[in-house]
Coordinates of C-alpha atoms and ligand atoms in Angstrom, one line a residue:
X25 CA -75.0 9.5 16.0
X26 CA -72.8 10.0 13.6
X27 CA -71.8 7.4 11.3
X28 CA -68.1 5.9 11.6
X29 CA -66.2 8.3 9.7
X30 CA -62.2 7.2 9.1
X31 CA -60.4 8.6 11.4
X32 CA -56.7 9.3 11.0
X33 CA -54.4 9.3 14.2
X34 CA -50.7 10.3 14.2
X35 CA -49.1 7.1 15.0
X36 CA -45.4 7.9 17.1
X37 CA -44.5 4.2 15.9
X38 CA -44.5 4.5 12.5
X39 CA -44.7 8.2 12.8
X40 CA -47.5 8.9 10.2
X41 CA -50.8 9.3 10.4
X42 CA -53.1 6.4 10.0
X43 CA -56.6 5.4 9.9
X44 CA -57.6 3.9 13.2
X45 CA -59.1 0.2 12.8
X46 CA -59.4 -1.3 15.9
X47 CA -59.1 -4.9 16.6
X48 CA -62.1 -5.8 17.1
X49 CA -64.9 -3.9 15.0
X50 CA -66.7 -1.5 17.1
X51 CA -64.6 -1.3 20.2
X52 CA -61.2 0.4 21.2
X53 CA -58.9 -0.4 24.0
X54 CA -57.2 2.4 25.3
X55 CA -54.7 2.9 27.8
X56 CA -52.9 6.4 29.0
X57 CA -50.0 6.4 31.3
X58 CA -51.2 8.7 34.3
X59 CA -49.6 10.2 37.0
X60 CA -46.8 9.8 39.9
X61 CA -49.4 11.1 42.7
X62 CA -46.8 13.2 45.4
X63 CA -47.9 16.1 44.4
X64 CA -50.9 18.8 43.0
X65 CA -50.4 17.9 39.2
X66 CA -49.2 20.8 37.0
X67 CA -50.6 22.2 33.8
X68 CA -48.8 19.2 31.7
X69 CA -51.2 16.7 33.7
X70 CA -54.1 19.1 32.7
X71 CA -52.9 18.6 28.8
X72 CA -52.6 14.9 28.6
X73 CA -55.7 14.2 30.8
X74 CA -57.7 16.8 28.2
X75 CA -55.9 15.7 25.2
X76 CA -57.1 12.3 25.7
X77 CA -60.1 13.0 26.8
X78 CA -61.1 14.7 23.8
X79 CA -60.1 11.3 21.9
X80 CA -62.1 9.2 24.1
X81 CA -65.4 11.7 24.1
X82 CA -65.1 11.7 19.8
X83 CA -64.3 7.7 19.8
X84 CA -67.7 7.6 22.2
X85 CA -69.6 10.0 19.9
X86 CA -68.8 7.8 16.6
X87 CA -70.1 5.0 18.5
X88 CA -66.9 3.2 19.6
X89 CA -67.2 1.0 22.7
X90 CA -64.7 2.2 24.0
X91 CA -62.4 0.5 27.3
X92 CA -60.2 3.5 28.5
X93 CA -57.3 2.8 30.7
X94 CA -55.4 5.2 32.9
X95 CA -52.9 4.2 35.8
X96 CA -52.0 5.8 38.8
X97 CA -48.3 5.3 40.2
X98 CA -48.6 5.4 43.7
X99 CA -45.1 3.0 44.2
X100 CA -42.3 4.9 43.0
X101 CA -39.0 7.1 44.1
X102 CA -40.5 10.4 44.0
X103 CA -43.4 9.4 46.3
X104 CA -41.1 7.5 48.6
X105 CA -38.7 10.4 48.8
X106 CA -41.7 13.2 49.4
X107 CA -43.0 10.9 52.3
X108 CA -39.7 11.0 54.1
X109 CA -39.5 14.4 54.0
X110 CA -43.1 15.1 55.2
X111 CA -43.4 11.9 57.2
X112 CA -46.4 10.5 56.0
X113 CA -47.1 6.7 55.2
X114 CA -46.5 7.1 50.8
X115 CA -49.3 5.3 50.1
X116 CA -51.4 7.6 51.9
X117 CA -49.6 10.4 50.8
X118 CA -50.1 9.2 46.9
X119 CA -53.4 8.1 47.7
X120 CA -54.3 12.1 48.6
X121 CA -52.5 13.2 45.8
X122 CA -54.6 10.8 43.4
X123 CA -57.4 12.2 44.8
X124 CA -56.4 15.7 44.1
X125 CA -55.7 15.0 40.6
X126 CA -59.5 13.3 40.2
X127 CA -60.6 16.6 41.6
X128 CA -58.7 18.5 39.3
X129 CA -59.7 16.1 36.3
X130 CA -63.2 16.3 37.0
X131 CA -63.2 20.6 36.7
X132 CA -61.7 20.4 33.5
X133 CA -64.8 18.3 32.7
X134 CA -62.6 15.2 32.2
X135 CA -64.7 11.9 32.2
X136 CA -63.4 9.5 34.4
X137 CA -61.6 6.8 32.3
X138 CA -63.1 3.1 32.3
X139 CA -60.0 1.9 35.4
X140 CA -57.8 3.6 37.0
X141 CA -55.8 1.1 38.3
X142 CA -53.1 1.3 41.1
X143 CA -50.2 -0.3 41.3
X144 CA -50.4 -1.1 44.8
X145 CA -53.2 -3.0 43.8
X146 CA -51.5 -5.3 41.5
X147 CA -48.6 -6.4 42.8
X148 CA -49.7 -9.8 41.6
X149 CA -50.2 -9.3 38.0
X150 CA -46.4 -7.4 37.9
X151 CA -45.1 -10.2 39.8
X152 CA -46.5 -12.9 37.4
X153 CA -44.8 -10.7 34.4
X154 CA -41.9 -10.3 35.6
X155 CA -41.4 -14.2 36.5
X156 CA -43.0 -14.6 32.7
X157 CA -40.0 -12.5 31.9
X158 CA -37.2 -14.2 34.0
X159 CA -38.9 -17.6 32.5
X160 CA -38.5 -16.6 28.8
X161 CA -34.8 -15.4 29.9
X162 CA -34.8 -12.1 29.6
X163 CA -34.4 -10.7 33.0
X164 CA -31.9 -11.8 35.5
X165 CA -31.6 -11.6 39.2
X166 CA -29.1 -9.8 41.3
X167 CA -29.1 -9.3 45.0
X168 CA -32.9 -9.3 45.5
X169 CA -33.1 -7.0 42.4
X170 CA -34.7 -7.8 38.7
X171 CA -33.1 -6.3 35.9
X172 CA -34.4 -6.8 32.2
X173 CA -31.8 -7.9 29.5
X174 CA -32.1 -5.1 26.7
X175 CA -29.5 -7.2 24.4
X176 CA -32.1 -10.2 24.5
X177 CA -35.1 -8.1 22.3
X178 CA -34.2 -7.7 18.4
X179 CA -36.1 -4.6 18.1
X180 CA -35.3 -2.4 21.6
X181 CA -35.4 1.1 20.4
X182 CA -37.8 0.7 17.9
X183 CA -40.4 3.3 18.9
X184 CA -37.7 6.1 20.3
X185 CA -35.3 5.4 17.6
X186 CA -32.8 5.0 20.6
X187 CA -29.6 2.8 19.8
X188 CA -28.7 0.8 22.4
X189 CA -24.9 1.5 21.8
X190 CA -25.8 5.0 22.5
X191 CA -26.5 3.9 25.9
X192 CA -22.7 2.6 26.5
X193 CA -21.1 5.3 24.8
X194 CA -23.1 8.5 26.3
X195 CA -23.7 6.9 30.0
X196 CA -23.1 10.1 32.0
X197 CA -25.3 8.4 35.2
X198 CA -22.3 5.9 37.0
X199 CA -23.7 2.3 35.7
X200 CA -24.6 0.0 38.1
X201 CA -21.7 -2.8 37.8
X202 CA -24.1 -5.4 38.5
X203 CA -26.0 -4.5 34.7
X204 CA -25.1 -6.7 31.8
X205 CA -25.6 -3.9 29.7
X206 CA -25.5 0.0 30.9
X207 CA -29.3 0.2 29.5
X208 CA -30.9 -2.7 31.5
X209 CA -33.3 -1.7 33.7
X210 CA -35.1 -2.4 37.0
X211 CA -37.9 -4.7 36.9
X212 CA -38.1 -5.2 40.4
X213 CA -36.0 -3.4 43.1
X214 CA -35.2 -4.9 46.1
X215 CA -36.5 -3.1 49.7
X216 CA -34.3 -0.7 51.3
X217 CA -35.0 0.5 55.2
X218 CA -38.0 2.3 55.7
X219 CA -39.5 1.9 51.9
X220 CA -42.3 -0.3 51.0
X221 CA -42.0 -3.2 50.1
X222 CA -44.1 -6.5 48.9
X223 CA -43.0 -10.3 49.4
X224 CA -41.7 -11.4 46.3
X225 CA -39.9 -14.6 44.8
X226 CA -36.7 -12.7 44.8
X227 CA -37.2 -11.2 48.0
X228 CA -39.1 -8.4 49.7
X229 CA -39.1 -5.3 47.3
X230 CA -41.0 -2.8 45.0
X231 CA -41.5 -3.0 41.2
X232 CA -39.6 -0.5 39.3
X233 CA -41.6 2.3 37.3
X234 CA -42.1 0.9 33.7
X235 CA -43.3 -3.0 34.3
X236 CA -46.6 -1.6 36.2
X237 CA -48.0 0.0 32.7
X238 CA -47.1 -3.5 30.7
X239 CA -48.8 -5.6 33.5
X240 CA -51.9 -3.0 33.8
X241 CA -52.5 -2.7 30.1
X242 CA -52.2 -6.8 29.2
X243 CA -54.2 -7.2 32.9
X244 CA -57.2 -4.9 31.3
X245 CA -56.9 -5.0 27.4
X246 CA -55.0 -8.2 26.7
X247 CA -51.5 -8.3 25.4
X248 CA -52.8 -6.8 21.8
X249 CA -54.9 -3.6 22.2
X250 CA -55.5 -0.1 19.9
X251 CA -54.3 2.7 21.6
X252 CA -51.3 3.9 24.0
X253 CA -51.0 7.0 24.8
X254 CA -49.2 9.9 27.2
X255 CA -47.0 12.9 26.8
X256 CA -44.1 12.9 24.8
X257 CA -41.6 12.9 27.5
X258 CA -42.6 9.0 28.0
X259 CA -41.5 7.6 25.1
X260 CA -38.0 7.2 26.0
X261 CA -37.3 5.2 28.1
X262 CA -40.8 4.3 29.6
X263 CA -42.8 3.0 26.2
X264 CA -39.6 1.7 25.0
X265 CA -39.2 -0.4 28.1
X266 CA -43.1 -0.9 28.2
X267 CA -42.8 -2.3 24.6
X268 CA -39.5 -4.6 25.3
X269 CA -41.4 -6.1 28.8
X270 CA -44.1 -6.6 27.1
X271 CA -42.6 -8.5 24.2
X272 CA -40.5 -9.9 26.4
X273 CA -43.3 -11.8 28.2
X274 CA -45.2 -12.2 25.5
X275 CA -44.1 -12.6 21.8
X276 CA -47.5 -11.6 20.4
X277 CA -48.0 -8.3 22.3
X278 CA -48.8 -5.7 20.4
X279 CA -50.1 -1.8 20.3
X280 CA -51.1 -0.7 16.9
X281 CA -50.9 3.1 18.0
X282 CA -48.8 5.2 19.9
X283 CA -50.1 8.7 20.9
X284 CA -48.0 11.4 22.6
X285 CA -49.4 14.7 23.1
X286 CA -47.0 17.4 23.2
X287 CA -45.2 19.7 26.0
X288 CA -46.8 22.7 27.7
X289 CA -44.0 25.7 27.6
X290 CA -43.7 28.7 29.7
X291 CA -41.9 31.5 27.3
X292 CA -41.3 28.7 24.8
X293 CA -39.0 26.6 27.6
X294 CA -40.7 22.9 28.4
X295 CA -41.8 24.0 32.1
X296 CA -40.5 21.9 35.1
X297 CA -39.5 22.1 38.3
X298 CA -36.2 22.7 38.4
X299 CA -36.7 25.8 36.1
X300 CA -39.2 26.9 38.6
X301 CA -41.6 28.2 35.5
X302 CA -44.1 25.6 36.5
X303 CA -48.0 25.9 37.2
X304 CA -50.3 23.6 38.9
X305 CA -53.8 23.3 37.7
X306 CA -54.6 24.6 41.3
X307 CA -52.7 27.7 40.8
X308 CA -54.2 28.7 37.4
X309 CA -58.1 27.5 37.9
X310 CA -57.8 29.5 41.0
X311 CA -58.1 32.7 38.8
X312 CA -59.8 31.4 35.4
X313 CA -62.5 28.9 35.2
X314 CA -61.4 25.2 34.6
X315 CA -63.8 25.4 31.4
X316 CA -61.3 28.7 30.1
X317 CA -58.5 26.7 31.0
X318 CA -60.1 23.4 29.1
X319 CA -60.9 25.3 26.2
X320 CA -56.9 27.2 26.5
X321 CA -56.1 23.3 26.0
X322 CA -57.2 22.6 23.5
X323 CA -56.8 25.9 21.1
X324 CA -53.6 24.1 20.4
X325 CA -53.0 20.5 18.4
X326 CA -52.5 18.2 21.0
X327 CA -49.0 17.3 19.3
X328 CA -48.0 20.8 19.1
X329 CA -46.0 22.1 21.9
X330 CA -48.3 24.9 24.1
X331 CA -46.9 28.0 25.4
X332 CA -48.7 29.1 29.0
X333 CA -49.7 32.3 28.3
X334 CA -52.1 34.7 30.8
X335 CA -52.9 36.9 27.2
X336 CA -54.4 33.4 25.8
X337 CA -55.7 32.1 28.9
X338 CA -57.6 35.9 29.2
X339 CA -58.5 34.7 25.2
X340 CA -60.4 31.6 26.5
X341 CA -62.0 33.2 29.2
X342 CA -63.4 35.5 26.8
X343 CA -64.1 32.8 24.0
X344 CA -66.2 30.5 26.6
X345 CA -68.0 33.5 27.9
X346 CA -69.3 34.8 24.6
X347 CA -70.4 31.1 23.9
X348 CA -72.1 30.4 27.0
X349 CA -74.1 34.2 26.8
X350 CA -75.0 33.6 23.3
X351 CA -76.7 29.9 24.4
X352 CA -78.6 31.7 27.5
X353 CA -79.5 34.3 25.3
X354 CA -80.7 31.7 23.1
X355 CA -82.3 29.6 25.3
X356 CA -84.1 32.7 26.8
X357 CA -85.3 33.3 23.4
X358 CA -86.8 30.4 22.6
X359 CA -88.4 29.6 26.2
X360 CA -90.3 33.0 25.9
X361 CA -91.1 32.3 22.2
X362 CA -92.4 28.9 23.5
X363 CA -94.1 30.7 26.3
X364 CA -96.2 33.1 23.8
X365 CA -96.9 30.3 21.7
X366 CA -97.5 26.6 24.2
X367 CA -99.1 25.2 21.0
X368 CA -95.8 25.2 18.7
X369 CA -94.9 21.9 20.4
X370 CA -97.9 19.9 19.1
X371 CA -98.0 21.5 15.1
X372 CA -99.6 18.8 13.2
X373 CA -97.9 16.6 11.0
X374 CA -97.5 17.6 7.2
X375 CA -97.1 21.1 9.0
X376 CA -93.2 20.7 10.1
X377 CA -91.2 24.2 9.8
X378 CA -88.8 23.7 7.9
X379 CA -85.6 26.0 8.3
X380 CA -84.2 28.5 7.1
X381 CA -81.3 27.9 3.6
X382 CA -79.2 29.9 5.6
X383 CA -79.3 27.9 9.0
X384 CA -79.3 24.8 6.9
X385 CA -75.9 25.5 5.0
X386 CA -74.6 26.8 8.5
X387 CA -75.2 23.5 10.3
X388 CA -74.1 21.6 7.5
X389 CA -71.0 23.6 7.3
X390 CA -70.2 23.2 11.2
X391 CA -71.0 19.3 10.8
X392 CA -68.6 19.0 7.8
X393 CA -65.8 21.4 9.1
X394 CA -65.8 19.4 12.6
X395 CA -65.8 16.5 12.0
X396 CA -63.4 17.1 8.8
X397 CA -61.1 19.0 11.8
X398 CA -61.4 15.9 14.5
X399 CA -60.9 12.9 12.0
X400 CA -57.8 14.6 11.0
X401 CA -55.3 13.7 14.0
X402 CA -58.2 15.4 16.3
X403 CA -57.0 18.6 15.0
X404 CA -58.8 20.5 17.8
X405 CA -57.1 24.0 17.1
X406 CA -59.2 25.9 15.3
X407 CA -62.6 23.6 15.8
X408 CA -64.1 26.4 17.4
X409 CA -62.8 29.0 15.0
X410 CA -64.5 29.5 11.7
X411 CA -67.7 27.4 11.0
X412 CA -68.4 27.4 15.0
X413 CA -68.5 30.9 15.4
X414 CA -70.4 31.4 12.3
X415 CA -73.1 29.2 14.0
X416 CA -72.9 31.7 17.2
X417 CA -73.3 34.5 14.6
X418 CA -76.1 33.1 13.0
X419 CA -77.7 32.6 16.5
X420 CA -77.0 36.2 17.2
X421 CA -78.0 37.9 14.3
X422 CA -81.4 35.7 13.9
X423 CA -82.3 36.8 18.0
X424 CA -81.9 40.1 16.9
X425 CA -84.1 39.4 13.4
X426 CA -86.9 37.7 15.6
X427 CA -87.1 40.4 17.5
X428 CA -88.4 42.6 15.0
X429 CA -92.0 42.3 13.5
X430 CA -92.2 39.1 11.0
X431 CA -94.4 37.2 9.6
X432 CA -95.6 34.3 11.7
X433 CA -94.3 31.4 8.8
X434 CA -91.0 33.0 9.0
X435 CA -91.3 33.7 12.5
X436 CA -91.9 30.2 13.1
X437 CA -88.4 29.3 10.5
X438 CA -86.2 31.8 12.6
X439 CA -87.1 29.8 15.8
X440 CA -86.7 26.2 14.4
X441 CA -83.5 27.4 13.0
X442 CA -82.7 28.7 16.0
X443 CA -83.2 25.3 17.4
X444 CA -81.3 23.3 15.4
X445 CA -78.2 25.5 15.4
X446 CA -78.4 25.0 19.2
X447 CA -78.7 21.6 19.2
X448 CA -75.7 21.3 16.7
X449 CA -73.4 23.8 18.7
X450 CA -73.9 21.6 22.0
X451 CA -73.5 18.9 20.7
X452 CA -70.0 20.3 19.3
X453 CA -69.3 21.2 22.8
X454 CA -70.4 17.9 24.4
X455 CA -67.7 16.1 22.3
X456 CA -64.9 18.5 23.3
X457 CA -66.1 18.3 27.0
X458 CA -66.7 22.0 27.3
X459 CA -70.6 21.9 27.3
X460 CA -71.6 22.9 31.4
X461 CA -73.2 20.9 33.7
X462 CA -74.8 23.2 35.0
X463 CA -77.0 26.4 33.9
X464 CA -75.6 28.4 31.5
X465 CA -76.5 31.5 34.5
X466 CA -74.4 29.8 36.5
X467 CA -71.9 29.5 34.6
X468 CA -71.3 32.9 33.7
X469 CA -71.9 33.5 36.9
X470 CA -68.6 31.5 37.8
X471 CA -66.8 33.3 35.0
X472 CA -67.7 36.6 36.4
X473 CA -66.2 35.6 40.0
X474 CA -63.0 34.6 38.5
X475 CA -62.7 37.9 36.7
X476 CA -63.4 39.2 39.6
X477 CA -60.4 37.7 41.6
X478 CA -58.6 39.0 38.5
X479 CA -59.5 42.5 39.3
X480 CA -59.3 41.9 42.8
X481 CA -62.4 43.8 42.9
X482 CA -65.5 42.8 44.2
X483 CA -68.9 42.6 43.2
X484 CA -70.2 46.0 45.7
X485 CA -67.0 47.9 44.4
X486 CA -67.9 47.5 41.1
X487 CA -71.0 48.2 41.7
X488 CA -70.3 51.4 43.5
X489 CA -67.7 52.8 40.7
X490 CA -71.2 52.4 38.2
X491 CA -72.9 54.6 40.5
X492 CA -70.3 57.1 40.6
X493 CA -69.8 57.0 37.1
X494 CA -73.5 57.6 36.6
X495 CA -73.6 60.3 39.2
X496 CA -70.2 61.8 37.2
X497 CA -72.4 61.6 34.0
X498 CA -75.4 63.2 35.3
X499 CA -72.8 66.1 36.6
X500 CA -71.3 66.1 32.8
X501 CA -68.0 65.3 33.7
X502 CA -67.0 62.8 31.4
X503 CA -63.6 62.7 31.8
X504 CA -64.1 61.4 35.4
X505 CA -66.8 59.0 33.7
X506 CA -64.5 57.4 31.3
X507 CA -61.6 57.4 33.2
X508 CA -64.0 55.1 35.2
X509 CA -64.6 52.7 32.9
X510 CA -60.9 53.0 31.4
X511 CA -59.6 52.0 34.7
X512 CA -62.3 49.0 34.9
X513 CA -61.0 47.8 31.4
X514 CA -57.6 47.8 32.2
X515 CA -58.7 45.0 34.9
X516 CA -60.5 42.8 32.6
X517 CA -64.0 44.1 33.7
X518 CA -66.3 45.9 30.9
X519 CA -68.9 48.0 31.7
X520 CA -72.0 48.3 29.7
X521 CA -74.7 50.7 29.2
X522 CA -78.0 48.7 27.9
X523 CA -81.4 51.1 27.8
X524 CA -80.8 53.0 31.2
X525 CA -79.0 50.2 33.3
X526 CA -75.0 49.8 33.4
X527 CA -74.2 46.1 33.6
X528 CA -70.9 44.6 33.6
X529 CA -69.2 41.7 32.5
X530 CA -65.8 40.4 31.9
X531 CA -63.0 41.0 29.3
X532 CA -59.5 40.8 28.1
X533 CA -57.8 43.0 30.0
X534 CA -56.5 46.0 28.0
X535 CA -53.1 46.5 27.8
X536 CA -52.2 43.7 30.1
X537 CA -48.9 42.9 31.2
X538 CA -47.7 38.8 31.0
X539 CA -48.4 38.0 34.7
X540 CA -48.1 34.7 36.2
X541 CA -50.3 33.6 38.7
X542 CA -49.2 33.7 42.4
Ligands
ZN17 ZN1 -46.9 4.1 31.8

């Protein structure tokens, strides 16, 4: 375990980075707006549920107790409006969506969060706010419906920058003549035909979006708690409302840091709906491996805007393939060496191999440069660049060293070095979620079936194209031989000739074209 090293966290409050001292010594309350479930979630989903899973694996690793919060909305217009059209019950309807997006958090190796509240499920707690609210006198009734008073809180605006007389001048949306003030909002919303609704003490009715995070974050982590996070698009108007309601029914509430990861892009345009340039984490893990996409995540700062892009996607692909075949090779390695050897276990003491300088400065220098990387703002981008890949290097080169005739003593150095680099690699990969679960065969395995949707080619065609290329080889007609394997390349699959066997594995396509998934 690592000991608590500072960690410095971009704070969208103060909008610096700052050390991160929880509350209370030892423990961090974290919540993370989720999703509206009433529909697959798209790539943007994919980023915030990575980006703050990343945060919540390293504050685990330091040994941080650590309570993470994520909501589900599963009361809300767009779920309302989705059920009308397809005629389901919404709450079953958001209830298989939520599902879907568990399924989908759980490929990209997510780990489920501490609560996932619903809001469905606490209709009690929002209620009890929002009469808090009323009680303090800042919210008012109307016609069944709750609005909160933006004029009654000092500091509204004070995590977007957002003016309130910005509000009155700008208002393009026709205002709703029953609001004191153009920028008061809906606490609770009165039912309408066919929605549904809760009893209430202003009437049957729904809560509106932004109370449900205020009352799920005091009901799990108290009014005052560490961490709040989501994507950037939230922090106008939801945090700002979250922050005002939460003020609002209770002076003392406070979040000492905001966290907003940044927007995926599609050709460097935010990608939506309406622009129709939008993927769902369906669509894209249908043709590259959750673990590529995980790892295409996080090549960027999670504050940095990401651009979807198939050439980086094909990048990761690549990246997680070479790491998982350098570990099996590894792993084969030492399981034969212990094999040859069963007694290398049980050395005596006073005996202990020690390792290699080399491997020693190598693990020191991927300790240093990842942690130096993560307690910087989790600077994730190029934590598997540099240092990392001179550990895979090192574990490369030293497999092929051991391979050659040495003496036992350094024989015995080469394979505890061996060990230890290992050890330290996974446990690089455990904190940034892409270590398997599974065998590192099976693994690759999976990658080489999703290169093979790629192709669209399967397994017997490729394997057929090898023999012809051998029989073409045999014949001396190369051209035919290479075209072969030119034409293989250009569809991300690499053939290899290793002693007198052709094997095949997957690559960056050559010359590939920017395609989108279908
Ligand atoms: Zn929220």
């Amino acid at each position: 375990m690592a000991d608590k090293k500072e960690v410095r966290v971009y704070n969208s409050m103060t909008q610096q980075k700052e050390a991160l001292r929880p509350a209370v010594e030892g423990k961090v309350g974290m919540y993370v707006c989720g999703v509206t479930a009433y529909d697959f979630s798209h790539l943007g989903h994919g980023r915030a549920g990575v980006a703050f899973d990343v945060l919540y694996r390293y504050l685990l690793h330091l040994g941080y107790e650590v309570t993470y919060v994520r909501n589900f909305t599963d009361v809300d217009d767009k779920i309302i409006r989705r059920s009308n059209e397809t005629g389901e019950n919404p709450l079953d309807l958001s209830n298989r969506f939520c599902q879907e997006y568990l399924t989908d958090m759980a490929d990209l190796q997510c780990l489920p969060p501490t609560h996932q509240p619903r809001v469905s499920d606490h209709m009690e707690q929002i209620k009890d706010m929002i009469t808090q609210i009323i009680n303090n006198d800042c919210a008012y009734v109307v016609d069944g419906d709750v609005f909160f008073a933006v004029d009654k809180i000092s500091n509204y605006g004070c995590l977007s920058g957002q003016k309130l007389e910005n509000h009155r001048a700008g208002e393009r949306v026709a205002v709703d003549s029953r609001k004191r003030n153009p920028a008061d909002f809906a606490l609770w919303k009165a039912a309408k035909p066919g929605e549904p609704s809760w009893e209430s003490p202003w009437g049957l009715g729904r809560p509106g979006w932004h109370i449900e995070c205020s009352a799920m974050s005091a009901h799990y982590l108290s009014f005052k708690f560490d961490i709040h996070g989501g994507g950037i698009d939230l922090i106008f108007p939801h945090h700002e409302n979250e922050i005002a309601q939460s003020r609002a029914a209770c002076q003392e509430s406070c979040v000492s840091y905001w966290m907003h990861n940044g927007h995926v892009t599609n050709n460097n345009e935010k990608m939506s709906k309406s622009l129709g340039n939008f993927f769902t984490i369906r669509q894209i893990t249908e043709r590259y491996h959750p673990l590529a996409l995980r790892h295409f995540l996080i090549s960027a700062h999670y504050r940095s805007p990401l651009n979807y892009s198939v050439l980086q996607l094909e990048g990761a692909s690549e990246a997680v393939y070479y790491i998982y075949q350098t570990l099996q090779d590894c792993e084969d390695t030492l399981s034969s060496f212990r094999e040859a050897t069963p007694s290398e276990g049980t050395e005596p003491k006073g005996k202990t191999v020690r390792v290699l300088p080399d491997a020693e400065k190598c693990i020191k220098g991927l300790q240093k440069d990842f942690h130096d990387k993560m307690a910087d703002d989790l600077n994730t981008s190029h934590v598997l660049t540099g240092a990392f890949q001179d550990a895979l290097k090192f574990i490369n080169n030293n497999m092929n060293t051991l391979k050659k005739k040495q003496q036992k003593q350094r024989q015995l150095a080469i394979i505890q070095s061996l060990t230890e680099i290992e050890k330290e690699v996974k446990g690089v990969l455990d904190i940034l979620g892409l270590l398997p679960p599974i065998t590192y065969s099976e693994i690759l395995e999976q990658l080489k079936a999703k290169a093979l949707i790629r192709a669209d080619l399967t397994e017997e065609q490729i394997s057929r194209l090898i023999e012809e290329r051998i029989l073409a080889r045999k014949e001396k007609d190369f051209a035919k031989s290479d075209q072969i394997r030119a034409d293989l390349t250009v569809k991300g699959i690499a053939l290899m000739d290793v002693g007198t066997e052709t094997i095949w594995r997957p690559c960056v396509p050559v010359e590939q074209e920017e395609k989108l998934p279908s």
